[in-house]
Amino acid sequence: MTVLGVLLRKELLEIRRTWRIWVLPAIIMFIAVTSPILAEITPGLVRSLAGSNPDVVIELPDPVALDSYRQLASQLNQIGLLALIIASAGIVGSELRSGTAILVLTKPVSRRDFIVSKVLANLALLVGATIPAVIVCWLLTLAIFGEAPIGTLGAVIALWLVAAGGMLCLMMLLSTLIPAQAGAAGVGIAAYAVLSMLALWGPARSWTPAGVLHGITAVIEETPSGIVGAIVATVVLSVVAVALAIRRFDRSELAARERSS
Amino acid sequence: MSAAIELRGLTKTFGANRALDGIDLDVPTGSIYGFLGPNGAGKSTALNIIAGLSRPTAGSARIFGEDVTTAPDTVRAMIGYLPDVPGFYAWMTGEELLRFCGQLFGLRGRTLDERVAALLDLAGLVGVRTPVGGYSRGMRQRLGLAQALINAPKLLLLDEPTSALDPLGRKMVLDMITGLAGRTTIFFSTHILDDVQRVCDRVAILDHGRVIVEAPIEELLERTGPRDLLVELGSPDEAATIATALAGAAWLSGQTLDGARLTVTTTDPDTAMREIPREIGARGLLLRRMELIEASLEQVFVDLIEQDGR
């Protein structure tokens, strides 16, 4: 097994043995379970609320399977991405603070392998957390609405994985630049807010990651224009972010942490 | 054979602060080398450079002839490093941690199994199944030393390995280090002089980023200024008589009388040890005891640091 393989195995074992196995998968699963249920009960809830006031008349169509996907896309786009940003803000910084980076990097290990193993392990966690959640969402949608178009759900999830993967790579870079987890998370959330605003502006949706963010919900109605360019841009920028993270980490000076007592 | 560590003009600055100021040092292969200095002298900075964690501003550091900045992987394959406060993955057991570290050095199969078992035994951690997060400080330090030995390093770098430990933990770690004598070169940074005197055979003293002295410990102790001789006579009167008789001797730099005990401070212990019994014998007095008081490294250290400060 190569050094990268050893590091990757350690990262995956760490995910399995610590809180990290629960946080992101639990949040994504929660979103997946609640989306079809919310889609089913929301119109009824709104009608019953409006029914208490005879002056208000609200007409809502009966919910359909695509409403379940809309809920899923919307929640993944917001809660899912924010959870990912917060959970991954300390990927590198936590190892620097705890001194474990020094344990590893005084062995014949390249700093590139150190970073790449973290990127690969966290992408695996993202995909591993998403797939079972998607299956649950599809089954619940089918059970509740009697239909569940796989193609549309597949498009939503593919775009979510591109956006989340891109955000993960950005957080890797931020974690090498800002060792404090709260600082990296703050900048990550700011970057997400900027992208969300750009997603509202049509011209920015082509050839920027904002297009992918917009596409997660828009793809349920129709294939968004410029989505291919946005995907390409996100993938390219993700690779650039990881390359910059490696370069930055390679040049940074590490020092053993100081004794606390 | 090249020196285990060869530092030439090693300089490290942090802004206006000159942490290392052109250090030249040769650490002989096979030695247990004490790297002494007060807090802030630059010991950890030098170790960080030698371990490849930090880059020098100027000068060079070579490990067995390999430059730490141009051949970092070659250097890291030859060293074991225990930082001041070792960091571990809290969720791993000690055995898992040693296996992980061994695999990073390319160790596999039976070699890895045997080495992990031997090091767990050396560290007194056989059968400990709790994750490292639950270890005491002493256990963590012993595990830190064990992981630093997993590759059977040619050079073991220890940064203040005992300074956070209780007396028992300290003894266990020092015993581990002593047990390695002759098998590897050990470069041992500390400010605990007793530890250095106990396990090291050579020492360099660092202050304000400069090496102010470098020598074998015995030579350093002998090189120091006046030494004390404790002379015990038959009675206080006899001690006073001898004190009077010795006054004015060229080798005498001071004396203190305490009952029948006379402490003689001398610049020439050999002459003093010949002359004092002769004076006592010539007067028919009783010499109960005469002992050359060993110079302590602590005294040498304090003297040198004070001289450097001046």
PDB file of C-alpha atoms in Angstrom, chain B residues 26 48 92 109 114 158 161-162 169 174 181 187 198 219 221 224-225 228 242 249 258 268 285 296 301:
ATOM      1  CA  ASP B  26      28.602  18.663  14.962  1.00  0.00           C
ATOM      2  CA  ASN B  48      11.996  21.965  14.100  1.00  0.00           C
ATOM      3  CA  MET B  92      -6.568   5.142  18.007  1.00  0.00           C
ATOM      4  CA  GLY B 109       3.820  -7.834   7.572  1.00  0.00           C
ATOM      5  CA  GLU B 114       7.483  -7.673  15.529  1.00  0.00           C
ATOM      6  CA  LEU B 158      13.766  14.356  21.505  1.00  0.00           C
ATOM      7  CA  PRO B 161      10.944  14.566  26.579  1.00  0.00           C
ATOM      8  CA  THR B 162      10.710  14.624  30.383  1.00  0.00           C
ATOM      9  CA  GLY B 169       7.253   9.003  34.464  1.00  0.00           C
ATOM     10  CA  LEU B 174      15.066   8.278  30.956  1.00  0.00           C
ATOM     11  CA  ALA B 181      22.655   4.025  24.154  1.00  0.00           C
ATOM     12  CA  PHE B 187      19.807  14.397  20.235  1.00  0.00           C
ATOM     13  CA  ARG B 198      22.358  11.330  33.841  1.00  0.00           C
ATOM     14  CA  GLU B 219      35.406  17.824  30.048  1.00  0.00           C
ATOM     15  CA  LEU B 221      32.732  19.796  34.333  1.00  0.00           C
ATOM     16  CA  THR B 224      34.915  24.858  35.220  1.00  0.00           C
ATOM     17  CA  GLY B 225      36.419  27.302  37.652  1.00  0.00           C
ATOM     18  CA  ASP B 228      35.403  22.537  46.406  1.00  0.00           C
ATOM     19  CA  ILE B 242      44.601  23.747  59.240  1.00  0.00           C
ATOM     20  CA  ALA B 249      48.496  29.013  49.424  1.00  0.00           C
ATOM     21  CA  ASP B 258      31.959  24.660  59.905  1.00  0.00           C
ATOM     22  CA  ASP B 268      44.018  23.353  41.414  1.00  0.00           C
ATOM     23  CA  LEU B 285      46.266  15.908  63.326  1.00  0.00           C
ATOM     24  CA  SER B 296      27.384  20.049  38.956  1.00  0.00           C
ATOM     25  CA  PHE B 301      25.198  26.020  33.156  1.00  0.00           C
TER      26      PHE B 301
END
